């Protein structure tokens, strides 16, 4: 190989490397330029996090595109002819001898060798290196300059673009322009320790929704002097932190409208706590109430548990009741206690009836209990439906089988009266060791079970008397548990009326108490006693309630021992001519109960407050946003549909829009109408 060909090969390698380095330099400079432009725009305009997240991938793509374009532009450095022409351009004294020498048509001929020998000795290697280096210096200088500019950019601004994260809003120091420390805030929510979850960050929120008891840190820029966080129950001053201020607080149990205040302005923050629900417990074995022929054997138990944030402990509670009448004993046992983890779990156990000393005629009340890991508001305890297992009495199956009235439907989750007595007596014994609030709460819990049992007694009573509607709800009471049902006297009168209507004078007992009422009168006495016991338990006084509870139990026992009437043979089926009797009944003309005059309901009060907010909108009151948020908190519990409309109205005010449509919607849902006097003034003229 000739000397010129070796030298032209080295020149080609050098120029190719120079072109590659230049392409890398231009690519780096282009990518850094994209980042610096994004940082500058963010510093001036405050770009949203979505654009800042896309900045780094955009810079990488721009660098790769630039690299590919520059490499494509330098592809001719791999051609000997192109390199020879470049050398001829930097060394014109060669007079195209080098191009001719590398030309494929003359490369291996005697003419090319003779031309190489006759050419002047030109040192063009140095010129090629200088030219190649000059082409590399420009892109490298541009890349170095971009890197220096990026290095001297404030770290906070660079991190906002390179590593955007929730809460980096405060790293733009320009947010404190004007000296307003409440211009922008960041709320960091730390879930309680028992909840396995990461912290959440909110930027400039209007409301904060988190689990009750969660820790909240509210941060902002500027001086902490004069900044305070005010709620209904407390006032916290801000503390200095990271060239700004912060306030540490806890999510309350109920919804509240909090305010960040300074000497010049205030900013509202709606706190919406989420309650930790109690565990859901499903008792799968035994599947239903049952009767055992003989005491003894193994009774398997199984339950499935679920919780929204994590289970803690689980176990089975077994109450064994033996005896009858006033002479009975109740023993409580706990079996299969386990510690669970996660949000779902299972507990299993087996009961040996011999170990529990279960005899003939005994009752076993079984339920599964689950407890979560809530350490903030106290562990939530969930219970399953109660299963009742009864052991048959001696000789119970020796009697003659007859057709009797079918068993009345019952709710197996209701505790019997004797178990309620046992729970109340145990609570009285524990009174010295309990706080007053806990004592009252436990008594009220027993009272709610007593109310449910009282209502069941009323349903059984009316069902026996042939009343199709049945129960105290069908005779005038449709209130909640804590409302007063119909009085015992009214219940007795209704029962006797139902008896008279159903029996007529067929039994020839006119003037005296009918046999059906005589049989069911002990149930009426039990109802009366349960009502008195429920009132005492509702005020947290189980000592006063216990005599009434014993009286109710005694009346129930008398009802069980009362005379029973059995039919001889099966009753004949009653055939009804449906086409003839359809739509032939009549409805008694009873006037509906009137409402109390002069006492406005909750929705009327809310409607009046909505009208007051409309007046604020008309007057251009700057505090109308706080009024809307306060009204929304008040409506959350009683009128959630109205609260949703008020929330949209608050968002419209915050965005500078027209909230009249949403305020009109809230007023309409409360039963009001925008039509009438001052309609245009109230609903159309909204600034």
XYZ file of C-alpha atoms in Angstrom:
687
model
C 0.000 0.000 0.000
C 1.258 3.453 -0.930
C 2.077 6.120 1.604
C -0.757 8.380 0.405
C -3.315 5.654 0.951
C -2.156 5.006 4.527
C -2.273 8.730 5.282
C -5.719 9.158 3.727
C -6.973 6.204 5.852
C -5.740 7.885 9.063
C -7.360 11.147 7.977
C -10.671 9.376 7.396
C -10.603 7.793 10.886
C -9.771 11.127 12.502
C -12.502 12.996 10.627
C -15.082 10.297 11.460
C -14.206 10.520 15.178
C -14.381 14.329 15.008
C -17.814 14.160 13.395
C -19.052 11.754 16.091
C -17.726 13.977 18.925
C -19.292 17.018 17.323
C -22.640 15.200 17.071
C -22.475 14.270 20.773
C -21.649 17.835 21.707
C -24.569 19.256 19.729
C -26.915 16.618 21.232
C -25.866 17.483 24.797
C -26.204 21.193 24.113
C -29.703 20.728 22.623
C -30.954 18.612 25.545
C -29.596 21.013 28.181
C -31.094 23.930 26.266
C -34.556 22.353 26.510
C -34.127 21.882 30.268
C -32.901 25.444 30.785
C -35.767 26.897 28.766
C -38.239 24.883 30.863
C -36.588 26.033 34.097
C -36.705 29.656 32.981
C -40.370 29.401 31.979
C -41.198 27.746 35.304
C -39.379 30.463 37.240
C -41.357 33.188 35.478
C -44.754 31.577 34.870
C -44.911 28.682 37.305
C -45.519 25.724 35.001
C -47.900 22.977 36.111
C -46.362 19.724 37.240
C -47.576 17.878 34.119
C -45.414 20.065 31.860
C -42.465 19.798 34.209
C -42.744 16.024 34.238
C -42.521 16.027 30.430
C -39.453 18.327 30.374
C -36.785 15.670 30.982
C -38.146 13.146 28.442
C -38.450 15.990 25.920
C -34.812 16.977 26.510
C -33.665 13.389 25.982
C -35.674 13.071 22.779
C -34.292 16.379 21.497
C -30.742 15.231 22.216
C -31.239 11.924 20.410
C -32.797 13.629 17.391
C -29.901 16.099 17.240
C -27.374 13.266 17.562
C -28.980 11.318 14.741
C -29.147 14.398 12.507
C -25.493 15.321 13.047
C -24.299 11.749 12.496
C -26.255 11.614 9.267
C -24.709 14.891 8.163
C -21.188 13.515 8.848
C -21.718 10.222 7.068
C -19.448 11.343 4.143
C -16.379 11.081 6.400
C -16.436 7.315 5.763
C -15.933 7.849 1.998
C -12.296 7.978 0.758
C -13.291 10.194 -2.145
C -15.020 12.682 0.178
C -12.046 12.689 2.555
C -9.659 13.188 -0.385
C -11.669 16.177 -1.578
C -11.586 17.588 1.970
C -7.786 17.173 2.087
C -7.486 18.828 -1.332
C -9.499 21.769 0.053
C -7.081 22.307 2.965
C -3.978 21.542 0.791
C -4.686 23.018 -2.701
C -1.069 22.500 -3.799
C -1.860 18.819 -4.327
C -3.697 19.887 -7.459
C -6.169 16.940 -7.327
C -3.389 14.344 -7.354
C -4.800 12.795 -4.133
C -8.324 12.559 -5.552
C -6.945 10.871 -8.653
C -4.841 8.464 -6.570
C -7.867 7.201 -4.606
C -10.169 7.093 -7.625
C -11.142 3.420 -8.245
C -10.501 3.877 -11.955
C -6.816 4.805 -11.416
C -6.074 3.464 -7.944
C -4.070 0.391 -9.023
C -2.573 1.694 -12.273
C 0.922 2.711 -13.098
C -0.318 6.200 -13.811
C -1.496 6.632 -10.199
C 1.882 5.467 -8.881
C 3.718 7.782 -11.182
C 1.479 10.682 -10.126
C 2.140 9.962 -6.458
C 5.928 9.885 -7.063
C 5.882 13.080 -9.038
C 3.730 15.030 -6.552
C 5.217 17.442 -4.064
C 5.809 16.320 -0.493
C 2.915 18.106 1.274
C 2.389 17.770 5.057
C -1.422 17.910 5.031
C -1.929 15.710 8.155
C -1.596 18.672 10.549
C -4.008 20.764 8.526
C -6.625 17.981 8.626
C -6.265 17.637 12.428
C -6.638 21.370 12.992
C -9.692 21.538 10.759
C -11.306 18.544 12.479
C -10.602 19.944 15.958
C -12.098 23.300 15.022
C -15.296 21.547 14.052
C -15.411 19.746 17.428
C -14.683 22.812 19.558
C -17.914 24.665 18.748
C -20.388 21.968 19.879
C -18.237 21.114 22.888
C -18.138 24.783 23.896
C -21.934 25.009 23.518
C -22.424 21.899 25.656
C -20.011 23.192 28.302
C -21.760 26.562 28.410
C -25.175 24.895 28.832
C -23.792 22.708 31.614
C -22.328 25.724 33.427
C -25.641 27.579 33.202
C -27.475 24.551 34.565
C -24.974 24.227 37.408
C -25.495 27.847 38.482
C -29.314 27.583 38.348
C -30.869 27.553 41.871
C -31.189 24.018 43.122
C -34.890 24.348 43.917
C -35.782 25.419 40.376
C -33.638 22.681 38.856
C -35.168 20.004 41.069
C -38.696 21.161 40.178
C -37.927 20.425 36.509
C -35.604 17.422 36.744
C -37.378 15.695 39.665
C -40.934 17.104 39.836
C -42.853 15.885 42.856
C -46.087 16.775 44.665
C -45.477 19.626 47.083
C -42.624 21.298 45.192
C -44.891 24.290 44.631
C -43.183 26.077 47.533
C -39.716 25.745 45.971
C -40.588 28.629 43.637
C -39.631 31.517 45.891
C -41.516 33.851 43.595
C -44.753 32.509 45.114
C -44.213 34.803 48.047
C -44.330 37.923 45.898
C -46.257 40.673 47.597
C -45.455 39.421 51.078
C -48.551 37.162 51.237
C -47.608 33.980 53.139
C -50.963 32.404 52.224
C -50.570 32.834 48.468
C -49.755 29.136 48.061
C -49.909 26.300 50.584
C -48.993 22.622 50.573
C -50.738 20.080 52.829
C -48.900 16.845 53.673
C -51.099 14.059 55.066
C -49.453 11.317 57.133
C -51.779 8.365 57.822
C -51.885 6.940 61.363
C -49.209 4.477 62.326
C -51.590 1.523 62.236
C -52.411 2.164 58.559
C -49.929 0.821 56.021
C -49.835 3.656 53.523
C -47.647 6.402 52.124
C -48.010 10.099 52.783
C -50.118 12.204 50.440
C -49.306 15.753 49.327
C -51.879 18.318 48.158
C -51.019 21.630 46.510
C -53.322 24.610 47.136
C -56.292 22.432 48.198
C -59.707 23.876 48.989
C -60.588 20.797 51.026
C -58.637 17.965 52.638
C -60.108 14.471 52.910
C -58.208 11.945 55.015
C -58.657 9.273 57.652
C -59.666 10.642 61.048
C -56.592 11.009 63.250
C -54.183 11.469 60.339
C -51.384 13.955 60.880
C -51.451 17.070 58.695
C -48.617 19.506 58.025
C -49.607 22.745 56.314
C -46.637 24.627 54.814
C -46.158 27.916 53.034
C -43.582 30.512 52.020
C -42.800 33.699 53.862
C -42.374 34.620 57.508
C -44.316 32.649 60.149
C -45.008 35.823 62.122
C -48.738 36.380 62.407
C -49.714 33.133 60.630
C -52.145 30.939 62.583
C -54.385 27.940 61.963
C -57.840 28.275 63.519
C -60.509 25.613 64.015
C -63.658 25.456 66.102
C -61.772 24.148 69.126
C -58.204 25.456 68.867
C -55.838 28.090 67.520
C -52.292 27.100 66.487
C -49.481 29.511 65.633
C -47.202 28.691 62.709
C -43.564 27.784 63.257
C -40.515 28.495 61.116
C -39.352 25.759 58.737
C -37.215 25.687 55.536
C -37.306 29.410 54.739
C -41.081 29.406 55.277
C -43.674 28.403 57.838
C -45.624 25.303 58.775
C -48.443 24.230 61.090
C -48.857 20.709 62.444
C -52.368 19.491 63.270
C -54.555 16.379 63.236
C -57.585 15.525 61.139
C -60.623 15.840 63.434
C -63.325 13.224 63.872
C -66.089 15.359 62.334
C -66.100 17.751 59.360
C -64.863 21.244 60.159
C -64.212 24.496 58.358
C -60.701 25.620 59.353
C -59.013 28.894 58.496
C -55.451 30.049 57.933
C -55.296 33.648 59.134
C -52.780 36.470 58.990
C -53.013 40.099 59.896
C -54.194 40.980 56.400
C -56.338 38.081 55.132
C -57.649 34.584 55.790
C -57.905 31.392 53.753
C -60.508 28.680 54.354
C -59.713 24.971 54.362
C -62.493 22.380 54.581
C -61.505 19.300 56.609
C -63.459 16.147 55.655
C -62.458 13.163 57.822
C -63.034 9.585 56.733
C -64.093 7.239 59.526
C -62.354 3.915 60.053
C -65.106 1.338 59.716
C -65.420 -1.586 62.101
C -64.493 -5.039 60.826
C -67.085 -7.032 58.879
C -67.547 -10.436 60.502
C -69.410 -13.337 58.866
C -70.069 -16.464 60.906
C -70.100 -19.316 58.396
C -70.123 -22.327 60.759
C -72.629 -23.076 62.227
C -74.730 -21.873 59.321
C -78.037 -21.598 61.231
C -79.700 -22.095 64.595
C -80.037 -25.749 65.512
C -81.201 -28.199 68.209
C -79.022 -31.017 69.535
C -80.684 -34.193 70.745
C -78.074 -34.887 73.439
C -75.320 -32.910 75.151
C -71.784 -33.721 74.121
C -69.674 -33.819 71.012
C -67.524 -31.313 69.132
C -69.061 -28.172 67.611
C -66.851 -26.603 64.877
C -66.744 -22.815 64.458
C -65.542 -20.754 61.518
C -65.766 -17.041 60.659
C -64.470 -14.759 57.898
C -63.377 -11.182 58.683
C -62.666 -8.116 56.553
C -61.533 -4.584 57.429
C -60.764 -1.492 55.385
C -57.351 -0.795 56.946
C -56.219 -3.940 58.753
C -57.413 -6.570 61.222
C -56.071 -6.987 64.729
C -57.576 -9.698 66.959
C -60.453 -12.114 66.419
C -62.199 -14.644 68.634
C -65.474 -16.454 69.335
C -67.768 -15.582 72.240
C -69.929 -18.363 73.642
C -72.666 -17.752 76.236
C -73.984 -20.937 77.865
C -77.377 -20.568 79.583
C -78.671 -23.366 81.824
C -81.783 -23.579 83.992
C -85.221 -22.092 83.522
C -87.464 -19.411 84.968
C -85.795 -17.202 87.561
C -83.277 -19.908 88.361
C -80.712 -19.924 85.598
C -76.985 -19.553 85.207
C -75.062 -17.946 82.390
C -71.380 -18.571 81.707
C -69.321 -16.710 79.125
C -66.381 -18.258 77.282
C -63.887 -17.033 74.708
C -62.479 -19.500 72.225
C -60.097 -19.448 69.245
C -58.513 -16.027 69.847
C -55.949 -15.261 67.118
C -53.942 -12.259 65.940
C -54.562 -11.399 62.291
C -52.755 -9.245 59.755
C -53.874 -7.725 56.515
C -57.358 -6.715 55.478
C -58.871 -10.203 55.310
C -58.606 -13.108 57.684
C -60.226 -16.236 59.024
C -60.660 -17.657 62.517
C -61.463 -21.282 63.362
C -62.179 -23.082 66.618
C -63.900 -26.176 67.975
C -66.053 -26.368 71.101
C -66.098 -29.524 73.191
C -69.525 -29.450 74.832
C -68.280 -31.694 77.613
C -65.648 -29.112 78.626
C -68.335 -26.429 78.857
C -70.480 -28.639 81.105
C -73.457 -28.377 78.747
C -76.465 -30.395 79.880
C -80.011 -31.076 78.743
C -82.052 -27.953 78.093
C -79.014 -25.667 77.802
C -78.688 -22.825 75.289
C -75.466 -21.813 73.537
C -75.320 -18.342 71.965
C -72.315 -18.124 69.624
C -70.934 -15.145 67.752
C -67.602 -14.148 66.213
C -65.917 -10.898 67.216
C -63.237 -8.991 65.285
C -61.172 -5.977 66.297
C -59.102 -3.721 64.046
C -55.777 -1.992 64.784
C -57.169 1.533 65.202
C -55.073 3.222 67.888
C -56.343 6.753 67.243
C -60.072 6.705 67.954
C -60.013 3.340 69.693
C -60.171 -0.152 68.171
C -63.328 -0.789 66.189
C -65.107 -3.981 67.208
C -67.380 -5.820 64.803
C -69.571 -8.798 65.660
C -71.257 -11.408 63.554
C -74.832 -12.631 63.626
C -75.551 -14.707 66.709
C -76.253 -18.397 66.295
C -78.282 -20.235 68.958
C -77.661 -23.929 69.596
C -80.137 -25.562 71.974
C -79.791 -28.943 73.661
C -83.147 -30.709 73.858
C -84.750 -31.241 77.281
C -85.092 -34.742 78.702
C -88.110 -36.487 77.234
C -88.756 -33.687 74.775
C -89.170 -36.118 71.909
C -91.401 -38.555 73.836
C -94.612 -36.561 73.205
C -97.146 -37.266 70.448
C -96.564 -35.334 67.252
C -99.470 -33.009 66.377
C -100.069 -30.313 63.787
C -99.350 -27.066 65.529
C -98.960 -23.482 64.515
C -95.770 -22.996 62.467
C -92.837 -21.416 64.215
C -92.901 -17.668 64.108
C -90.104 -16.100 62.088
C -87.410 -14.697 64.326
C -84.212 -12.750 64.048
C -81.436 -14.944 65.369
C -79.219 -11.918 65.985
C -81.415 -10.742 68.882
C -80.130 -11.627 72.325
C -82.669 -13.208 74.688
C -83.993 -11.333 77.705
C -82.059 -13.435 80.157
C -78.805 -12.693 78.350
C -79.587 -8.973 78.442
C -80.086 -9.306 82.206
C -76.741 -11.049 82.517
C -75.003 -8.314 80.503
C -76.606 -5.577 82.617
C -75.634 -7.273 85.891
C -72.066 -7.737 84.660
C -71.928 -4.034 83.738
C -73.138 -3.044 87.229
C -70.431 -5.210 88.796
C -67.765 -3.505 86.651
C -69.013 0.002 87.471
C -66.130 0.908 89.889
C -63.524 0.124 87.195
C -65.141 2.062 84.318
C -65.260 5.714 83.377
C -68.640 7.386 83.425
C -68.720 7.781 79.633
C -67.811 4.147 78.990
C -70.360 2.997 81.575
C -73.124 5.052 79.950
C -72.151 3.907 76.435
C -72.263 0.217 77.390
C -75.631 0.714 79.105
C -77.033 2.420 76.003
C -75.773 -0.436 73.855
C -77.706 -2.925 76.017
C -80.675 -0.561 75.783
C -80.654 -0.712 71.987
C -80.784 -4.521 72.152
C -83.655 -4.204 74.625
C -85.541 -1.929 72.206
C -85.111 -4.406 69.358
C -86.339 -7.284 71.564
C -89.321 -5.180 72.681
C -90.279 -4.563 69.082
C -89.985 -8.261 68.307
C -92.369 -9.042 71.172
C -94.845 -6.548 69.705
C -94.555 -8.163 66.257
C -95.195 -11.657 67.694
C -98.160 -10.358 69.680
C -99.910 -8.739 66.727
C -99.096 -11.679 64.484
C -100.837 -13.987 66.941
C -103.841 -11.683 67.004
C -104.170 -11.872 63.233
C -102.982 -8.360 62.434
C -101.456 -8.493 58.942
C -99.351 -5.360 59.416
C -97.914 -6.412 62.762
C -95.633 -4.649 65.216
C -95.619 -1.271 66.809
C -94.398 0.396 63.539
C -97.669 -0.494 61.821
C -99.719 1.130 64.566
C -98.330 4.600 64.549
C -94.582 4.390 65.184
C -92.128 4.835 62.351
C -89.385 6.602 64.243
C -85.857 5.514 64.997
C -84.713 3.384 67.954
C -84.425 6.292 70.335
C -87.948 7.621 69.594
C -90.923 6.792 71.833
C -93.099 3.954 70.495
C -96.825 3.698 71.156
C -97.612 3.419 74.850
C -98.297 0.007 76.448
C -101.901 1.063 77.071
C -102.366 1.886 73.386
C -100.754 -1.421 72.428
C -103.096 -3.318 74.756
C -106.120 -1.491 73.363
C -105.019 -2.226 69.792
C -104.536 -5.875 70.678
C -107.990 -6.151 72.228
C -109.532 -4.379 69.216
C -107.753 -6.763 66.885
C -109.037 -9.686 68.974
C -112.590 -8.424 68.905
C -112.443 -7.907 65.127
C -110.924 -11.322 64.481
C -112.987 -13.377 66.981
C -116.271 -11.490 67.059
C -118.550 -13.235 69.513
C -118.018 -16.706 68.170
C -116.404 -17.941 71.387
C -119.271 -16.673 73.505
C -117.061 -14.767 75.965
C -118.801 -11.426 75.563
C -118.313 -9.180 78.599
C -115.227 -10.960 79.822
C -111.619 -11.175 78.691
C -111.327 -13.339 75.599
C -109.073 -16.402 75.820
C -106.708 -15.082 73.147
C -106.101 -11.874 75.104
C -105.718 -13.871 78.308
C -103.013 -15.997 76.696
C -101.138 -13.004 75.310
C -101.584 -10.641 78.258
C -98.208 -11.750 79.765
C -96.567 -10.614 76.527
C -98.236 -7.228 76.972
C -96.831 -7.048 80.503
C -93.398 -7.997 79.124
C -93.688 -5.240 76.537
C -94.531 -2.720 79.278
C -91.583 -3.785 81.418
C -89.200 -3.742 78.425
C -90.283 -0.189 77.631
C -89.463 0.974 81.188
C -86.157 -0.910 81.123
C -85.239 0.619 77.776
C -85.852 4.147 79.068
C -83.579 3.545 82.064
C -80.818 2.042 79.920
C -81.049 4.903 77.434
C -79.971 7.349 80.173
C -77.157 5.040 81.317
C -78.842 3.630 84.477
C -78.787 -0.191 84.390
C -79.430 -0.396 88.169
C -82.912 1.082 87.679
C -83.494 -1.021 84.579
C -82.738 -4.430 86.132
C -86.047 -4.818 88.090
C -88.024 -4.097 84.919
C -85.857 -6.531 82.955
C -86.539 -9.290 85.519
C -90.250 -8.493 85.374
C -90.182 -8.800 81.580
C -88.441 -12.185 81.852
C -91.014 -13.428 84.344
C -93.858 -12.347 82.055
C -92.273 -14.131 79.101
C -91.980 -17.308 81.151
C -95.684 -17.061 82.081
C -96.571 -16.605 78.430
C -94.636 -19.748 77.537
C -96.510 -21.700 80.211
C -99.947 -20.302 79.239
C -102.783 -22.372 77.809
C -102.264 -23.593 74.287
C -105.009 -24.401 71.804
C -104.444 -27.236 69.318
C -106.640 -27.901 66.319
C -108.127 -31.353 65.717
C -106.952 -32.248 62.278
C -105.850 -29.926 59.563
C -107.861 -26.744 58.883
C -109.740 -26.621 55.601
C -108.264 -24.450 52.886
C -110.179 -21.211 52.359
C -111.074 -20.619 48.729
C -111.445 -16.950 47.791
C -113.158 -15.748 44.635
C -110.489 -13.234 43.646
C -112.368 -11.573 40.718
C -115.316 -10.929 43.019
C -113.440 -9.477 45.990
C -110.715 -7.592 44.108
C -110.869 -3.810 44.706
C -113.924 -4.216 46.938
C -112.239 -3.129 50.171
C -112.367 0.332 51.718
C -109.784 2.573 53.292
C -110.807 4.269 56.595
C -111.181 8.008 56.273
C -108.434 9.110 58.598
C -107.009 12.584 58.384
C -103.184 12.704 58.200
C -101.380 13.953 61.262
C -100.560 17.636 61.001
C -97.110 19.060 61.515
C -96.315 21.240 64.475
C -96.695 24.860 63.497
C -93.988 27.353 64.217
C -91.100 24.885 64.519
C -89.009 24.929 61.313
C -87.343 21.717 60.183
C -83.683 21.241 59.330
C -84.221 21.768 55.601
C -86.213 24.954 56.224
C -83.331 26.346 58.265
C -80.888 25.423 55.483
C -83.139 27.120 52.917
C -83.125 30.314 54.979
C -79.320 30.200 55.141
C -79.153 29.710 51.348
C -81.256 32.852 50.912
C -78.809 34.711 53.166
C -75.933 33.568 50.906
C -77.850 34.913 47.901
C -78.055 38.301 49.593
C -74.277 38.173 50.121
C -73.774 37.447 46.410
C -75.984 40.411 45.470
C -74.089 42.711 47.836
C -70.702 41.485 46.548
C -69.626 40.377 50.028
C -66.018 39.061 49.852
C -66.793 36.573 52.648
C -69.358 34.702 50.549
C -66.896 31.853 49.908
C -66.545 31.201 53.644
C -70.323 31.317 54.011
C -70.755 28.711 51.257
C -68.161 26.400 52.818
C -69.693 26.753 56.294
C -73.159 26.025 54.919
C -71.797 22.969 53.088
C -70.383 21.552 56.337
C -73.787 22.011 57.991
C -75.565 20.239 55.122
C -73.228 17.226 54.891
C -75.038 15.135 57.516
C -78.687 15.992 56.760
C -78.750 16.948 53.065
C -75.766 15.547 51.103
C -77.385 16.445 47.764
C -77.546 20.086 48.844
C -73.938 19.903 50.077
C -72.829 18.770 46.596
C -74.528 21.750 44.933
C -72.988 24.137 47.492
C -69.533 22.652 46.825
C -69.920 23.395 43.088
C -71.037 26.925 43.944
C -67.933 27.428 46.109
C -65.707 26.176 43.275
C -67.375 28.638 40.896
C -66.749 31.538 43.312
C -63.130 30.443 43.770
C -62.635 30.353 39.986
C -64.223 33.774 39.524
C -67.306 32.364 37.777
C -71.062 32.690 38.299
C -72.375 30.439 41.123
C -76.053 31.387 40.711
C -77.037 28.159 38.901
C -75.600 25.985 41.676
C -77.122 28.128 44.462
C -80.480 27.892 42.675
C -80.060 24.115 42.472
C -79.338 23.886 46.222
C -82.376 26.020 47.016
C -84.614 23.910 44.770
C -83.448 20.685 46.427
C -84.441 22.168 49.786
C -87.988 22.561 48.520
C -87.745 26.272 47.684
C -88.633 28.019 44.461
C -86.852 30.849 42.699
C -90.095 32.125 41.237
C -92.129 34.886 42.874
C -91.326 38.196 44.451
C -87.779 39.469 43.981
C -87.022 36.476 41.731
C -84.932 38.537 39.344
C -83.153 40.233 42.203
C -82.364 36.980 44.013
C -81.417 34.659 41.176
C -80.443 36.647 38.093
C -78.545 39.694 39.319
C -75.454 37.928 40.682
C -72.156 39.809 40.292
